[in-house]
XYZ file of C-alpha atoms in Angstrom:
200
model
C 16.042 -14.693 -20.250
C 13.127 -15.516 -17.967
C 13.790 -12.587 -15.643
C 13.982 -10.136 -18.559
C 10.676 -11.412 -19.965
C 9.090 -11.046 -16.536
C 10.301 -7.439 -16.301
C 9.096 -6.610 -19.803
C 5.620 -8.058 -19.199
C 5.161 -7.210 -15.535
C 1.428 -6.500 -16.030
C 0.761 -9.986 -17.435
C -0.429 -12.359 -14.737
C 0.131 -15.342 -17.016
C 3.717 -14.322 -17.784
C 4.519 -13.727 -14.122
C 3.049 -17.043 -12.976
C 4.836 -19.015 -15.707
C 8.084 -17.153 -15.026
C 7.930 -17.857 -11.293
C 7.251 -21.552 -11.866
C 10.115 -21.766 -14.349
C 12.571 -20.081 -11.988
C 11.387 -22.209 -9.080
C 11.642 -25.517 -10.929
C 14.863 -24.935 -12.841
C 17.054 -23.488 -10.125
C 18.995 -24.961 -7.236
C 20.553 -22.128 -5.209
C 23.747 -24.024 -4.325
C 24.500 -24.585 -8.023
C 23.856 -21.023 -9.167
C 26.044 -17.957 -9.099
C 24.899 -15.547 -6.403
C 24.161 -12.831 -8.987
C 21.882 -15.159 -10.970
C 19.987 -16.182 -7.838
C 19.634 -12.553 -6.753
C 18.165 -11.589 -10.135
C 15.679 -14.446 -9.927
C 14.659 -13.393 -6.406
C 14.227 -9.794 -7.556
C 12.012 -10.835 -10.486
C 9.843 -13.031 -8.260
C 9.484 -10.314 -5.608
C 8.504 -7.786 -8.306
C 5.896 -10.221 -9.659
C 4.313 -10.668 -6.230
C 4.294 -6.916 -5.635
C 2.651 -6.244 -9.006
C -0.019 -8.917 -8.492
C -0.356 -8.964 -4.727
C -4.070 -9.836 -4.837
C -3.604 -12.751 -7.244
C -3.511 -15.825 -5.022
C -1.722 -18.207 -7.400
C 1.070 -15.748 -8.175
C 1.560 -15.103 -4.459
C 1.531 -18.806 -3.569
C 4.000 -19.778 -6.299
C 6.148 -16.719 -5.692
C 6.397 -17.277 -1.965
C 7.302 -20.923 -2.486
C 10.015 -19.925 -4.922
C 11.385 -17.269 -2.584
C 11.544 -19.779 0.257
C 13.614 -22.074 -1.966
C 15.928 -19.470 -3.487
C 16.393 -16.908 -0.732
C 18.356 -19.031 1.717
C 19.794 -15.978 3.490
C 19.232 -12.219 3.560
C 22.597 -11.737 1.825
C 21.053 -13.350 -1.287
C 18.470 -10.567 -1.610
C 19.078 -7.187 -3.194
C 17.083 -4.398 -1.516
C 16.140 -6.746 1.305
C 14.160 -4.125 3.252
C 11.747 -3.566 0.350
C 11.312 -7.301 -0.195
C 10.489 -7.797 3.474
C 8.011 -4.892 3.387
C 6.386 -6.517 0.352
C 6.095 -9.857 2.177
C 4.400 -8.287 5.177
C 2.060 -6.367 2.837
C 1.237 -9.620 1.046
C 0.290 -11.142 4.390
C -2.033 -8.242 5.251
C -3.715 -8.185 1.856
C -4.218 -11.962 1.855
C -4.859 -12.436 5.557
C -7.610 -15.000 4.933
C -5.326 -17.360 2.966
C -3.535 -19.873 5.175
C -1.321 -20.953 2.259
C -0.107 -17.416 1.658
C 0.477 -16.833 5.358
C 2.468 -20.047 5.635
C 4.511 -19.255 2.523
C 5.232 -15.648 3.503
C 6.296 -16.629 7.009
C 8.641 -19.274 5.560
C 10.169 -16.760 3.156
C 10.563 -14.182 5.924
C 12.341 -16.747 8.091
C 14.961 -17.190 5.375
C 15.309 -13.569 4.273
C 15.355 -11.947 7.715
C 18.482 -13.742 8.929
C 21.964 -14.230 7.544
C 23.256 -17.764 7.964
C 25.485 -18.792 9.644
C 26.302 -15.493 11.380
C 22.773 -15.205 12.842
C 22.748 -11.508 12.021
C 19.068 -10.668 11.875
C 17.087 -7.684 10.670
C 15.082 -5.577 13.091
C 11.386 -6.249 13.557
C 9.019 -3.330 14.078
C 5.871 -3.414 16.201
C 3.861 -3.145 12.960
C 5.676 -6.174 11.507
C 5.011 -8.141 14.684
C 1.323 -7.221 14.468
C 1.183 -8.877 11.035
C 2.661 -12.092 12.451
C 0.274 -12.018 15.416
C -2.697 -11.429 13.107
C -1.615 -14.435 11.051
C -1.357 -16.672 14.111
C -4.717 -15.493 15.402
C -6.508 -15.862 12.047
C -5.177 -19.389 11.404
C -4.942 -20.742 14.919
C -5.669 -24.337 13.866
C -3.269 -24.430 10.901
C -0.053 -26.060 12.072
C 2.052 -24.774 9.163
C 1.133 -21.164 9.929
C 1.766 -21.549 13.646
C 5.052 -23.362 13.157
C 6.427 -20.923 10.578
C 5.399 -17.978 12.752
C 7.230 -19.470 15.739
C 10.337 -20.153 13.627
C 10.306 -16.546 12.392
C 9.861 -15.128 15.888
C 12.667 -17.344 17.183
C 14.934 -16.079 14.395
C 14.195 -12.486 15.310
C 15.247 -13.145 18.913
C 18.898 -13.349 17.831
C 18.773 -9.551 18.219
C 18.322 -8.206 21.778
C 16.509 -5.169 20.354
C 13.999 -7.498 18.708
C 13.486 -9.379 21.978
C 12.406 -6.081 23.521
C 9.910 -5.425 20.715
C 8.548 -8.976 20.879
C 8.291 -8.817 24.653
C 6.049 -5.741 24.473
C 3.211 -7.628 22.787
C 0.302 -8.371 25.136
C -0.974 -11.106 22.794
C 2.011 -13.179 21.725
C 2.512 -15.242 24.869
C -1.094 -16.470 24.812
C -0.853 -17.356 21.121
C 2.364 -19.291 21.651
C 0.831 -21.260 24.505
C -2.303 -21.940 22.457
C -0.156 -23.250 19.595
C 1.717 -25.499 22.014
C -1.549 -26.843 23.387
C -3.198 -27.353 19.997
C -0.266 -29.209 18.488
C 1.353 -30.725 21.592
C 4.476 -28.711 20.944
C 5.407 -30.811 17.876
C 7.200 -28.028 16.021
C 10.561 -27.670 14.270
C 11.491 -25.049 16.849
C 12.042 -25.278 20.594
C 9.017 -23.373 21.863
C 10.092 -23.611 25.495
C 13.379 -22.000 24.512
C 11.454 -19.228 22.800
C 9.322 -18.652 25.898
C 12.460 -18.394 28.048
C 13.766 -15.649 25.774
C 10.732 -13.435 26.344
C 11.066 -10.783 29.061
C 10.118 -12.163 32.480
C 7.282 -9.669 32.951
C 5.541 -11.208 29.927
C 5.513 -14.705 31.406
C-alpha cells in the first residue's frame, strides 16, 4: 500500500512527496473507512515530520491533511500531530504557503465537529500563530486562517483566557480587519467580543 511504502522509505523525499500526492488525490474522506483515513493522515504527518525543511513536502502534506483530517477524532496521536504542525510553522516561518496550510490543518484537527470540543492552546502555541500573522500581515490567506483557528479555540473558556493574555493579538486582529475590510470567512467582530474586556 502507499502508506506502507511511505513508512518503509521514510528517508526518501521523492517517495514521501509522491505518496502524499497520491493519498491526497485518490481519497475522499466521506467515502473512506475511518481507519483507512487515519492511516493516511498518520503517514502524511510522519512525512512532514521527517522532511520538515523540505518546502514541497510540507506544502503538499499540509494540503492533504487539511482535506483528510476533517476533525480531531480522525487523527491518531493528535497531540503529536499538532506539535508537529506548530514546529513546521516555526521552521518555515518565512513561507506564507506553509503558514496558510498549517493554520488550515490546525483549524480542522484542533476541533471535533459537530460537538465543538476543542483542544487546549498553550501560550507557546499562540505565539506561533501571532508570529505567523505578524510575518505575513499582507497575506489574506494567512490572516484569515489564523483568525478561523483562533475563533475555533475560543470554544473553550480556558483557551479564551490564554488568548486574552496576549498583548499583541488584538492589534493584529484589528490590522487584519483594516487591511482586508473584514472580508473573512469568520465573524471577526464576534471574535473580538469573546476576548476579555481588559484586552479591548
